[in-house]
XYZ file of C-alpha atoms in Angstrom:
762
model
C 71.166 -61.211 -142.039
C 68.315 -59.642 -139.424
C 67.553 -62.108 -136.731
C 63.335 -62.726 -136.171
C 61.565 -62.612 -133.207
C 61.280 -65.913 -132.821
C 65.373 -66.584 -132.463
C 64.703 -67.126 -128.484
C 62.262 -70.117 -128.868
C 64.989 -71.955 -131.252
C 66.460 -75.082 -130.852
C 70.136 -74.898 -129.108
C 72.883 -77.261 -130.106
C 72.127 -79.867 -127.872
C 68.838 -80.106 -129.460
C 66.523 -78.477 -126.546
C 65.501 -75.242 -126.888
C 66.481 -72.027 -125.627
C 66.311 -70.709 -122.111
C 62.727 -68.184 -122.475
C 64.691 -65.893 -120.720
C 66.356 -63.970 -123.774
C 62.618 -63.536 -124.852
C 62.366 -60.213 -123.997
C 64.733 -58.214 -126.143
C 63.147 -60.700 -129.121
C 59.705 -60.634 -127.922
C 56.587 -59.986 -130.498
C 55.648 -57.109 -128.183
C 57.158 -54.843 -130.581
C 57.020 -56.267 -133.939
C 58.293 -53.524 -136.219
C 61.270 -51.956 -133.532
C 64.224 -51.440 -135.313
C 67.432 -53.869 -134.756
C 69.595 -50.705 -134.116
C 67.296 -49.453 -131.154
C 66.483 -52.738 -129.415
C 70.476 -53.267 -129.539
C 71.332 -49.996 -127.850
C 68.268 -49.758 -125.616
C 69.480 -53.131 -124.240
C 72.626 -51.361 -123.260
C 71.265 -48.496 -122.021
C 69.269 -50.618 -119.218
C 72.181 -52.804 -118.628
C 75.131 -51.102 -118.967
C 77.436 -54.003 -117.812
C 76.771 -55.562 -120.917
C 78.688 -52.807 -122.949
C 81.907 -55.147 -122.921
C 80.079 -57.556 -124.862
C 78.721 -55.761 -127.362
C 81.804 -53.923 -127.641
C 83.288 -56.957 -128.956
C 81.090 -57.905 -131.665
C 80.049 -53.996 -132.987
C 83.600 -52.376 -131.698
C 83.473 -48.640 -131.093
C 82.016 -48.192 -134.322
C 78.613 -46.628 -135.531
C 78.582 -48.441 -138.949
C 76.772 -51.351 -138.342
C 73.643 -49.658 -136.698
C 71.638 -47.835 -138.715
C 70.030 -44.379 -138.305
C 70.853 -42.439 -134.837
C 71.090 -45.401 -133.099
C 75.008 -45.805 -134.326
C 75.703 -42.656 -133.346
C 73.790 -43.432 -130.166
C 75.547 -46.964 -129.569
C 78.979 -44.610 -129.817
C 77.893 -42.302 -126.868
C 76.993 -44.836 -124.889
C 80.772 -46.607 -125.541
C 82.054 -42.977 -124.528
C 79.856 -42.481 -121.584
C 81.018 -45.691 -120.216
C 84.822 -45.874 -120.961
C 84.404 -42.141 -119.410
C 83.060 -44.129 -116.598
C 80.162 -41.752 -117.068
C 76.521 -42.936 -115.672
C 74.410 -44.039 -118.652
C 71.437 -42.053 -118.374
C 69.157 -39.658 -120.348
C 71.382 -36.467 -119.409
C 74.718 -38.231 -120.943
C 72.668 -39.298 -123.875
C 71.667 -35.181 -124.168
C 75.258 -34.373 -123.663
C 76.946 -36.450 -126.119
C 74.524 -35.795 -128.994
C 74.032 -32.181 -129.943
C 74.694 -32.721 -133.513
C 71.021 -34.425 -133.622
C 68.734 -30.867 -132.851
C 67.609 -30.564 -129.894
C 64.086 -32.004 -131.283
C 65.560 -34.972 -132.679
C 68.115 -35.653 -129.581
C 64.561 -35.673 -127.252
C 62.615 -37.873 -129.046
C 65.868 -40.343 -129.681
C 66.071 -40.265 -125.771
C 62.548 -41.361 -125.212
C 62.607 -43.887 -127.931
C 65.408 -46.010 -125.743
C 64.176 -45.420 -122.703
C 60.418 -46.948 -123.861
C 62.228 -49.778 -125.448
C 64.499 -50.115 -122.560
C 61.417 -50.245 -120.138
C 59.529 -52.968 -122.605
C 62.003 -55.829 -121.505
C 60.104 -57.352 -119.041
C 62.914 -59.826 -118.309
C 64.887 -59.205 -114.696
C 67.932 -61.379 -116.004
C 70.639 -58.793 -117.570
C 72.490 -61.394 -118.705
C 69.682 -62.598 -121.062
C 68.866 -59.441 -122.282
C 72.714 -59.016 -123.305
C 73.301 -62.390 -124.628
C 70.214 -62.039 -127.460
C 71.465 -58.250 -127.848
C 74.656 -59.691 -128.560
C 73.530 -62.537 -131.254
C 71.522 -59.558 -132.928
C 74.777 -57.105 -132.973
C 76.806 -60.272 -134.469
C 74.247 -61.052 -137.291
C 74.341 -57.507 -138.194
C 77.842 -57.063 -138.426
C 78.481 -60.526 -140.779
C 75.311 -59.087 -142.541
C 76.980 -55.500 -143.159
C 81.038 -57.433 -143.594
C 80.716 -59.852 -145.658
C 79.251 -58.597 -148.457
C 81.674 -56.238 -150.039
C 84.670 -57.819 -148.166
C 87.570 -58.059 -150.474
C 90.779 -59.819 -150.422
C 94.065 -59.742 -152.431
C 96.872 -61.444 -152.805
C 100.351 -60.191 -154.192
C 103.683 -62.451 -154.418
C 106.436 -60.767 -153.332
C 109.193 -63.342 -153.369
C 108.866 -67.061 -154.487
C 107.834 -67.687 -150.545
C 105.973 -64.380 -149.453
C 102.936 -63.133 -150.330
C 100.764 -59.778 -149.246
C 97.870 -60.330 -148.184
C 95.591 -56.878 -147.959
C 91.511 -57.639 -146.827
C 89.575 -54.376 -147.719
C 85.911 -53.626 -146.652
C 85.059 -51.035 -149.088
C 88.017 -48.231 -149.525
C 88.705 -49.198 -146.140
C 92.088 -51.841 -145.385
C 90.605 -54.397 -142.558
C 94.112 -56.483 -142.293
C 97.715 -55.874 -143.937
C 100.113 -58.586 -143.744
C 102.879 -60.610 -145.364
C 103.116 -64.160 -144.491
C 103.719 -67.321 -146.702
C 100.668 -69.297 -147.778
C 102.388 -71.866 -149.217
C 102.215 -73.220 -144.942
C 99.184 -74.465 -143.807
C 99.743 -73.073 -140.151
C 100.332 -70.047 -141.141
C 97.877 -69.413 -143.652
C 95.352 -71.090 -140.974
C 96.708 -68.171 -138.456
C 95.652 -65.396 -141.215
C 92.328 -66.986 -141.864
C 91.345 -66.936 -138.062
C 92.767 -63.523 -138.117
C 90.592 -62.085 -140.875
C 87.700 -63.812 -139.718
C 87.745 -61.671 -136.452
C 87.749 -58.635 -138.545
C 85.330 -59.752 -141.378
C 82.869 -61.973 -139.888
C 83.685 -64.696 -142.710
C 83.952 -68.343 -141.838
C 87.826 -69.728 -141.374
C 86.861 -72.664 -143.388
C 85.706 -69.906 -146.463
C 89.096 -67.878 -146.100
C 90.993 -70.967 -146.387
C 90.059 -72.173 -149.577
C 90.206 -68.240 -150.908
C 93.217 -68.074 -149.633
C 94.572 -71.280 -151.462
C 92.756 -69.684 -155.134
C 94.471 -66.867 -154.465
C 97.724 -67.940 -153.910
C 97.499 -69.603 -157.147
C 96.372 -66.735 -159.040
C 99.108 -64.393 -157.502
C 101.703 -67.296 -158.671
C 100.416 -67.193 -162.048
C 100.202 -63.000 -162.496
C 104.185 -62.954 -160.940
C 105.354 -65.909 -163.478
C 103.463 -64.011 -165.764
C 105.215 -60.943 -165.410
C 108.348 -62.325 -165.736
C 107.956 -63.923 -168.872
C 106.985 -60.559 -170.616
C 109.882 -58.844 -169.210
C 112.519 -61.771 -170.454
C 114.144 -61.533 -166.440
C 113.901 -63.742 -163.696
C 110.916 -63.898 -161.203
C 111.280 -62.056 -157.946
C 113.591 -59.214 -159.331
C 114.319 -56.839 -156.120
C 113.455 -53.656 -157.465
C 109.481 -55.199 -158.179
C 109.523 -56.516 -154.258
C 110.448 -53.224 -153.312
C 107.466 -51.864 -155.437
C 105.350 -54.438 -153.981
C 105.932 -53.138 -150.374
C 104.826 -49.580 -151.286
C 101.106 -50.944 -152.216
C 99.612 -48.880 -148.984
C 101.511 -45.322 -149.397
C 100.058 -42.590 -151.275
C 102.412 -40.367 -154.007
C 101.838 -37.575 -155.026
C 103.739 -34.687 -156.303
C 103.905 -30.947 -156.363
C 103.874 -27.333 -158.978
C 107.787 -28.158 -159.241
C 107.259 -32.459 -160.279
C 108.531 -33.100 -157.139
C 108.007 -36.951 -155.493
C 106.352 -36.960 -152.171
C 105.155 -40.081 -150.348
C 102.844 -39.944 -147.855
C 102.224 -43.058 -145.173
C 101.467 -44.655 -141.861
C 104.628 -45.053 -139.712
C 104.083 -45.564 -136.375
C 100.450 -44.886 -135.931
C 101.363 -41.398 -137.552
C 100.859 -40.145 -141.135
C 103.807 -38.578 -142.485
C 105.334 -37.393 -145.830
C 108.630 -36.729 -147.378
C 110.413 -36.743 -150.286
C 110.811 -39.635 -152.224
C 114.316 -38.914 -152.706
C 114.795 -38.218 -149.355
C 116.449 -40.375 -146.639
C 113.512 -40.946 -144.777
C 111.263 -42.598 -147.133
C 114.683 -44.401 -148.599
C 115.399 -45.994 -144.827
C 111.762 -46.514 -144.270
C 111.669 -49.173 -147.376
C 114.938 -50.928 -146.812
C 113.448 -51.523 -143.392
C 110.292 -52.755 -144.713
C 112.023 -55.102 -147.199
C 114.254 -56.507 -144.317
C 111.549 -56.655 -141.869
C 108.417 -58.436 -143.868
C 110.795 -60.370 -146.701
C 113.915 -61.061 -144.959
C 115.874 -59.025 -148.185
C 118.672 -56.609 -147.739
C 118.099 -54.583 -151.586
C 120.839 -53.866 -153.765
C 121.836 -50.183 -154.187
C 120.906 -50.334 -157.837
C 117.653 -51.885 -157.008
C 116.736 -49.189 -155.023
C 117.600 -46.351 -157.213
C 115.461 -48.445 -159.853
C 112.405 -48.583 -157.648
C 112.471 -44.909 -156.637
C 112.943 -43.966 -160.172
C 109.838 -45.912 -160.831
C 107.744 -44.348 -158.181
C 108.701 -41.088 -159.123
C 107.490 -41.730 -162.259
C 104.057 -43.599 -161.144
C 103.719 -39.861 -158.825
C 104.167 -37.621 -161.263
C 102.396 -38.723 -163.788
C 100.124 -40.762 -162.304
C 99.243 -39.256 -159.363
C 97.140 -36.217 -157.712
C 99.025 -32.363 -157.790
C 99.554 -31.073 -154.355
C 100.616 -28.074 -152.305
C 102.830 -29.258 -149.949
C 103.644 -27.071 -146.840
C 106.648 -26.031 -144.535
C 106.007 -25.944 -140.457
C 102.778 -23.521 -141.388
C 100.048 -23.505 -144.134
C 96.199 -21.985 -145.000
C 93.708 -23.821 -145.655
C 89.785 -22.900 -145.675
C 89.954 -19.832 -143.864
C 92.541 -21.409 -141.243
C 96.043 -21.848 -140.819
C 97.433 -24.666 -139.474
C 100.736 -24.889 -137.752
C 103.253 -28.589 -138.012
C 104.609 -29.122 -134.667
C 107.032 -31.243 -136.165
C 107.017 -33.985 -133.180
C 106.450 -37.874 -133.739
C 103.084 -38.057 -133.579
C 103.030 -35.262 -136.264
C 100.613 -33.274 -134.394
C 99.328 -30.033 -135.768
C 97.632 -27.071 -134.479
C 94.586 -25.476 -136.599
C 93.923 -22.101 -135.796
C 90.430 -20.671 -137.068
C 88.780 -17.451 -135.339
C 87.193 -19.201 -132.778
C 89.981 -20.554 -131.565
C 92.711 -23.322 -131.503
C 92.995 -26.898 -130.755
C 95.890 -29.693 -131.652
C 94.735 -32.195 -134.517
C 96.714 -35.378 -135.588
C 95.279 -35.443 -139.191
C 95.350 -32.183 -141.189
C 93.717 -31.465 -144.253
C 96.742 -30.293 -145.981
C 100.289 -31.727 -146.435
C 103.398 -31.031 -144.195
C 106.738 -31.628 -144.853
C 110.173 -31.641 -143.159
C 113.328 -29.859 -143.783
C 116.787 -31.406 -142.770
C 117.086 -29.861 -139.190
C 113.678 -29.007 -138.019
C 113.122 -29.008 -134.262
C 109.432 -29.905 -132.710
C 107.917 -27.242 -131.040
C 105.820 -27.667 -127.846
C 101.788 -28.834 -127.587
C 101.011 -24.882 -126.732
C 98.892 -24.086 -123.679
C 96.833 -21.091 -122.684
C 99.568 -18.208 -121.604
C 100.556 -14.656 -122.032
C 102.705 -13.495 -124.684
C 104.404 -10.409 -122.795
C 106.087 -13.398 -120.823
C 108.789 -13.348 -123.377
C 109.354 -9.961 -122.327
C 110.885 -11.631 -119.285
C 113.597 -13.015 -121.837
C 114.626 -10.674 -124.079
C 117.063 -7.930 -123.386
C 114.957 -5.522 -125.055
C 115.669 -1.518 -124.747
C 111.817 -0.322 -124.264
C 108.132 -2.174 -124.327
C 108.129 -1.076 -127.953
C 111.052 -3.218 -128.933
C 109.033 -6.390 -127.056
C 106.051 -5.316 -129.025
C 107.917 -5.199 -132.107
C 108.987 -9.002 -131.806
C 105.697 -9.787 -131.141
C 104.656 -8.321 -134.184
C 107.224 -9.899 -136.331
C 106.306 -13.692 -134.628
C 102.637 -12.730 -135.548
C 103.660 -12.122 -139.133
C 106.254 -14.949 -139.190
C 103.494 -17.251 -138.338
C 101.395 -15.751 -141.276
C 100.991 -18.528 -144.371
C 101.472 -15.866 -146.941
C 104.248 -13.308 -147.492
C 105.320 -10.849 -147.336
C 107.265 -10.791 -144.468
C 109.334 -8.028 -142.199
C 112.400 -8.129 -141.870
C 113.826 -8.286 -137.876
C 116.249 -6.550 -137.719
C 118.034 -6.709 -134.322
C 120.936 -4.205 -133.312
C 122.909 -3.907 -129.626
C 126.690 -3.283 -128.696
C 129.136 -6.313 -127.539
C 127.451 -8.134 -124.503
C 123.725 -7.168 -124.881
C 122.821 -10.955 -125.815
C 121.582 -10.718 -129.406
C 122.214 -14.396 -130.211
C 120.265 -15.499 -127.360
C 117.234 -13.397 -127.975
C 117.060 -14.487 -131.700
C 117.478 -18.228 -130.750
C 114.682 -17.360 -128.409
C 112.167 -16.115 -131.195
C 112.758 -18.923 -133.564
C 112.603 -21.223 -130.775
C 108.663 -20.017 -131.075
C 108.159 -20.237 -134.852
C 110.614 -22.502 -136.208
C 113.269 -24.015 -134.154
C 115.891 -25.761 -135.656
C 119.376 -27.655 -135.068
C 121.045 -24.545 -136.266
C 119.227 -21.378 -135.608
C 121.458 -19.065 -135.861
C 123.877 -18.881 -139.149
C 126.425 -16.414 -140.700
C 125.253 -14.433 -143.654
C 125.206 -16.003 -146.819
C 127.739 -14.621 -149.598
C 125.385 -15.324 -152.467
C 121.691 -15.442 -153.713
C 121.738 -18.844 -154.103
C 123.347 -19.668 -150.678
C 120.379 -17.542 -149.497
C 117.428 -19.165 -151.475
C 118.949 -22.401 -150.712
C 119.420 -21.984 -146.817
C 115.684 -21.224 -146.789
C 114.494 -24.563 -148.550
C 114.974 -26.571 -145.152
C 113.202 -24.120 -143.052
C 110.877 -21.982 -142.195
C 112.596 -18.739 -140.865
C 116.466 -17.819 -141.382
C 118.328 -16.265 -138.875
C 121.981 -14.385 -139.738
C 123.754 -13.875 -136.553
C 126.419 -11.033 -136.416
C 125.751 -9.456 -139.946
C 128.571 -6.490 -140.100
C 127.716 -5.277 -143.429
C 125.284 -5.998 -146.652
C 126.796 -6.097 -149.891
C 124.246 -4.206 -151.889
C 123.533 -7.377 -154.412
C 123.023 -9.032 -151.052
C 120.519 -6.242 -149.340
C 118.628 -6.472 -152.703
C 118.310 -10.766 -152.353
C 117.279 -10.298 -148.895
C 114.610 -7.699 -149.998
C 113.273 -9.967 -152.662
C 113.532 -13.157 -150.079
C 111.148 -10.703 -147.765
C 108.388 -10.151 -150.495
C 109.133 -13.543 -152.763
C 111.524 -13.664 -155.544
C 113.800 -16.500 -156.675
C 116.421 -17.554 -158.985
C 116.952 -20.177 -161.872
C 120.232 -21.614 -162.741
C 120.998 -24.610 -165.598
C 120.809 -28.498 -163.818
C 123.997 -30.546 -162.986
C 124.732 -32.716 -165.443
C 122.241 -31.365 -167.876
C 122.304 -28.736 -171.000
C 119.103 -27.300 -171.052
C 116.998 -27.896 -168.112
C 116.681 -25.465 -165.212
C 116.538 -25.622 -161.927
C 113.961 -22.532 -160.292
C 114.241 -21.500 -156.472
C 111.528 -19.880 -155.282
C 111.178 -18.466 -151.692
C 109.272 -15.921 -149.583
C 110.007 -16.017 -145.803
C 110.409 -14.314 -142.796
C 113.920 -13.189 -141.483
C 115.734 -11.828 -138.889
C 119.011 -10.554 -138.672
C 121.537 -9.193 -135.774
C 124.434 -7.186 -135.655
C 126.501 -4.265 -134.560
C 125.637 -0.589 -135.686
C 123.654 0.308 -138.786
C 124.217 -3.067 -141.232
C 120.850 -2.464 -143.341
C 122.216 0.881 -145.418
C 119.924 0.758 -148.636
C 116.316 2.332 -147.847
C 114.572 -0.270 -150.137
C 115.744 -2.967 -147.002
C 115.296 -0.337 -144.543
C 111.669 -0.283 -145.156
C 111.062 -3.883 -145.173
C 112.862 -4.061 -141.863
C 111.400 -3.867 -137.991
C 114.307 -2.160 -135.683
C 114.430 -3.523 -132.386
C 117.376 -2.408 -130.104
C 119.189 -4.213 -126.992
C 120.517 -3.011 -124.263
C 124.107 -4.105 -123.062
C 123.953 -6.481 -119.996
C 125.233 -5.210 -116.780
C 127.926 -8.096 -115.408
C 125.456 -9.118 -111.988
C 122.578 -9.949 -115.039
C 125.266 -12.246 -116.975
C 123.685 -15.956 -116.536
C 124.466 -19.200 -117.949
C 123.134 -20.382 -121.163
C 121.570 -23.547 -120.147
C 119.917 -21.833 -117.001
C 118.527 -19.411 -119.403
C 116.961 -21.948 -121.969
C 115.749 -23.984 -119.243
C 113.835 -20.771 -118.331
C 112.522 -20.359 -121.393
C 111.549 -24.374 -122.047
C 109.080 -23.966 -118.964
C 107.576 -20.616 -120.012
C 107.526 -21.616 -124.487
C 103.983 -23.453 -124.064
C 102.174 -20.879 -122.387
C 103.859 -17.699 -124.820
C 103.048 -19.745 -128.031
C 99.467 -20.401 -126.834
C 99.278 -16.916 -126.033
C 101.170 -16.400 -129.650
C 98.351 -18.478 -131.070
C 95.573 -16.515 -129.427
C 96.182 -13.534 -130.953
C 96.909 -15.357 -134.394
C 93.173 -16.573 -133.850
C 92.011 -12.912 -133.235
C 94.047 -12.039 -136.109
C 92.448 -14.389 -138.098
C 88.695 -13.116 -137.182
C 89.622 -9.542 -137.813
C 91.903 -9.295 -140.589
C 89.904 -8.216 -143.154
C 88.582 -5.307 -140.836
C 91.951 -3.095 -140.814
C 94.062 -1.924 -143.418
C 97.970 -1.284 -143.921
C 99.532 2.180 -144.309
C 103.657 0.799 -145.436
C 104.858 -1.303 -148.346
C 104.642 -4.008 -145.778
C 100.466 -3.550 -145.568
C 100.101 -7.378 -145.565
C 101.890 -8.644 -142.038
C 101.123 -4.935 -140.638
C 97.523 -5.758 -141.325
C 97.909 -8.609 -140.083
C 99.487 -7.811 -137.076
C 96.818 -4.887 -136.162
C 93.996 -7.336 -136.787
C 95.529 -9.221 -133.612
C 95.501 -6.199 -131.670
C 92.444 -6.755 -129.770
C 94.042 -9.925 -128.270
C 97.374 -8.345 -127.182
C 95.337 -5.817 -125.199
C 96.640 -2.931 -128.050
C 93.572 -0.072 -128.818
C 92.762 -0.100 -132.579
C 95.996 1.784 -134.727
C 98.374 1.122 -131.692
C 100.947 -0.957 -133.661
C 100.657 1.534 -136.816
C 101.437 4.181 -134.993
C 104.152 1.979 -133.120
C 105.248 0.822 -136.714
C 105.425 5.021 -137.245
C 107.524 5.878 -134.845
C 110.140 3.095 -135.393
C 110.784 3.294 -139.202
C 111.055 7.082 -138.053
C 113.460 7.010 -135.929
C 115.351 4.417 -138.131
C 115.188 6.762 -141.291
C 117.111 9.342 -139.250
C 119.494 6.836 -138.458
C 119.981 5.956 -141.501
C 120.248 9.503 -142.967
C 123.194 9.902 -140.529
C 125.189 7.664 -141.795
C 125.101 8.176 -144.851
C 127.832 11.185 -146.183
C 125.889 11.888 -149.089
C 122.793 12.256 -147.794
C 124.563 14.309 -145.036
C 125.773 16.533 -148.157
C 122.680 16.745 -150.285
C 120.991 18.363 -147.422
C 123.565 20.952 -146.468
C 123.305 21.986 -149.970
C 119.821 21.972 -150.209
C 119.373 24.262 -146.871
C 119.423 27.591 -149.669
C 118.206 25.426 -152.673
C 120.374 23.927 -155.477
C 119.907 23.190 -158.973
C 122.223 22.135 -161.547
C 123.518 19.122 -163.684
C 124.353 15.522 -162.031
C 127.783 15.656 -163.827
C 127.682 19.679 -161.984
C 126.723 17.909 -158.471
C 129.468 15.031 -158.701
C 132.146 17.651 -159.531
C 130.891 19.734 -156.407
C 130.665 17.259 -154.130
C 134.272 15.777 -154.831
C 136.025 19.251 -154.860
C 134.213 19.977 -151.316
C 134.980 16.682 -149.797
C 138.255 16.447 -151.373
C 137.531 13.481 -153.714
C 136.139 11.331 -150.732
C 135.536 7.474 -151.009
C 131.801 7.880 -150.759
C 131.535 10.255 -153.786
C 130.101 8.436 -156.800
C 132.737 8.114 -159.662
C 130.593 9.097 -161.939
C 127.785 10.782 -162.197
C 125.670 7.877 -163.536
C 126.104 5.890 -160.245
C 125.640 9.460 -158.637
C 122.572 9.730 -160.654
C 121.725 6.083 -158.972
C 122.885 6.946 -155.662
C 120.743 9.922 -155.108
C 117.848 8.143 -156.515
C 118.500 5.440 -153.634
C 118.301 7.668 -150.753
C 115.450 10.075 -152.388
C 112.772 8.651 -149.975
C 114.755 8.944 -147.092
C 115.602 12.360 -148.171
C 111.715 13.353 -148.332
C 110.809 11.652 -145.111
C 112.821 15.032 -143.400
C 111.623 17.525 -146.104
C 114.164 17.735 -148.714
C 112.725 17.040 -151.978
C 114.613 16.116 -154.943
C 112.939 17.462 -158.153
C 114.080 16.589 -161.798
C 113.571 18.267 -164.772
C 114.396 19.987 -168.303
C 115.699 23.063 -168.960
C 115.862 23.189 -173.105
C 117.841 20.007 -174.057
C 119.946 20.056 -170.695
C 118.552 17.744 -167.480
C 118.387 19.317 -164.157
C 118.548 17.948 -160.352
C 117.059 20.594 -157.955
C 117.330 20.409 -154.156
C 114.513 22.089 -152.473
C 113.012 21.949 -148.327
C 109.457 21.110 -148.369
C 106.918 24.306 -148.784
C 108.967 25.923 -151.783
C 106.333 25.713 -153.999
C 108.178 27.555 -156.967
C 111.249 25.808 -158.651
C 114.755 28.113 -158.219
C 116.592 29.435 -160.956
C 119.088 27.787 -161.818
C 122.766 29.476 -161.651
C 124.016 31.203 -164.391
C 127.204 29.137 -165.970
C 129.887 31.625 -165.686
C 131.264 32.671 -168.852
C 135.264 32.673 -167.919
C 136.584 29.499 -164.977
C 134.638 29.122 -161.848
C 130.804 27.367 -161.243
C 129.809 29.358 -158.202
C 127.261 26.719 -155.978
C 125.518 28.492 -153.216
C 124.727 26.935 -150.007
C 123.286 28.607 -146.519
C 124.067 26.011 -144.107
C 127.299 24.295 -144.778
C 129.226 20.896 -142.937
C 132.784 21.451 -141.882
C 133.035 17.615 -141.719
C 132.284 17.625 -145.594
C 134.756 20.883 -146.063
C 131.966 23.054 -147.454
C 132.686 26.815 -147.064
C 129.571 28.660 -145.626
C 127.960 31.121 -148.480
C 125.235 33.002 -146.937
C 121.864 34.216 -149.244
C 121.385 37.425 -148.509
C 122.094 40.043 -151.617
C 124.026 42.014 -149.628
C 126.080 38.947 -148.737
C 129.818 38.767 -149.942
C 130.719 37.260 -153.042
C 130.208 33.454 -152.900
C 133.240 31.167 -153.275
C 133.994 30.256 -156.729
C 134.744 26.554 -157.202
C 137.332 25.753 -160.192
C 136.468 23.270 -162.540
C 139.191 22.470 -164.661
C 139.427 24.779 -167.599
C 139.318 22.307 -170.730
C 136.006 20.837 -168.957
C 134.349 24.642 -168.576
C 135.598 25.939 -172.139
C 133.774 22.992 -173.333
C 130.684 23.212 -171.373
C 130.446 26.919 -172.238
C 130.548 26.444 -175.682
C 128.367 23.461 -176.113
C 125.234 25.158 -173.784
C 126.021 28.584 -175.779
C 125.302 26.162 -179.349
C 122.292 24.359 -177.425
C 124.080 20.991 -177.576
C 125.066 20.145 -174.029
C 127.084 17.135 -172.952
C 125.547 14.646 -170.942
C 125.973 14.555 -167.133
C 128.694 11.304 -167.902
C 130.537 13.340 -170.494
C 130.947 16.400 -168.046
C 132.329 14.013 -165.318
C 134.249 12.366 -167.455
C 136.061 15.582 -168.720
C 136.520 16.789 -165.137
C 138.063 13.802 -164.007
C 140.564 13.095 -167.109
C 141.872 17.087 -166.764
C 142.022 16.889 -162.561
C 144.063 13.661 -163.149
C 146.251 15.446 -165.705
């Protein structure tokens, strides 16, 4: 409904004509003027009347057509901020219209405002309010729908909608006239419908809801108002989804914040129970709750949308989102142009048990972290910052931060501070898991895993950690089922602390970023509460600096390349370099230096590697079985010597990249039917000839450099050197080996080694 231009002269309620002081806003001077233009022009000229217009229009731009809705919203913004209502203020609030359109729009408003001849502001605003009220009613009553559903014998759930927007949701006893009238008055204020019309519609809806409920009860042959059905009816405004693993989720607004939880989570069950108690005065039974949850799971999986859920960090449309995990469910949106805090991200976040909130970030400096960490060098601090940037990437692979220090170097505190910047948790430090299943389950409820005071890793656990860093999982039979499997998949950042070399396998070492911590002096110790208080004060600024670096990473990550097996995370940190004041290639060079130091440290701690380097100084070649026999004899059968040739071959393959890094090349080839392994230092182009197998009872092994620790005897390689020391081999094994070699049917490495072991034992 639109008021005509003669509204000002219509008779009032008492039969007399209304005061003509309102005629300026509805005069015929501009018969073709837009209704929205007249309203915003009145508010622009007499801004003291904006509150009266807000009671009708609200702050929305939905009721005024075209650009006048945005002009109205801009006027409201200026009024609420206490800014002057002027053309300059509108220019500041309307940049999205484009400069030519902004000037034209503001010019129309100014000219329309000047056309009001009557100096009485109250009359102008009164007429504008009547006009706005007519627009709202005309727009609002067309598509207003009211739905009612019976929850119990006395309670009804009533939803009033305009289009897809819920105007009002309430649970009332429609059979009581006073409660029905109160609901009608509330809906009238929000929809524009009259109270009398609403009262009649509510009575009709109550009868229809009763009929539907009775019909459903008759169909299922059970009593009406079953508890499970009441619980299902309370979920009318809940959005249900499921992920690729068919895990069902519920999303609803609670305390003004949109949140998502698993349907089987404690959070959703307690919310549903509270809704039943507060709205229906019902305490649902355990069976009713289970029936309702099972039904909702089925609905979510088979009738609702498939979504991807994220924990703490997500990526969408070229931007990264960081869940702050606070009560308001706020997130930080990080893009190539910077970052900002938002309340309604376009991605779905879920929260694991024990996850704690991050602070709202502020502009700051990430290098203030150095005032809290007890690192040895600035390079160690930069490695920590690089790990933090890698941990905030939405997708892996992720590096492993390996913190190392003696007792009293504050390793646990340093780890807790780093975790507090990316994924704070009630239990940030955990003991190393005993199985891969435990490792995968641990990461299901947090973004980052931290294992504190690690003494050593078994081969199986080292492999599991490698899979966690680059992505992997496990599958096992589902409990109480015969043919169903549970698949657990994970890829997550990992932090470890310990004393000494606890990462000994080469594949895990290549994924690790080693950091050294120094021992604190007696006068440097502080109470933990004091350290954490200083961290909490600095954390918002450090997090803000970290997000600045992440924004730079998003802007530049396609411009740089990684050079190692962890190229994804390396490239991300290198792309963030300008925000950290680093020159191009700085982090790549830093990683090369740190990893070189780490590899050499692993070689120093590996007895087998030391033995092979000593043997390879003057070149050596032979079968793996011969090599195992030589090592066991020279090292007096030390525990580090593998028990079989096969185990020795596997051990050499694992440390082969480390040996090549320092220049020792391991070559494998066949000579006739015999498989040969050769050790030589880089720079030798030809493969040295294999030592001849003696016909009698010894095998000579040449080695120019020897190790007293391993019990090797020095053997100069010069031609005039004294005779080489013969390494005695058991006669039976040697004779069999020589005979087979002469016949062209050599024993395998495993057979030779086993025969040597049996002869030695006898």
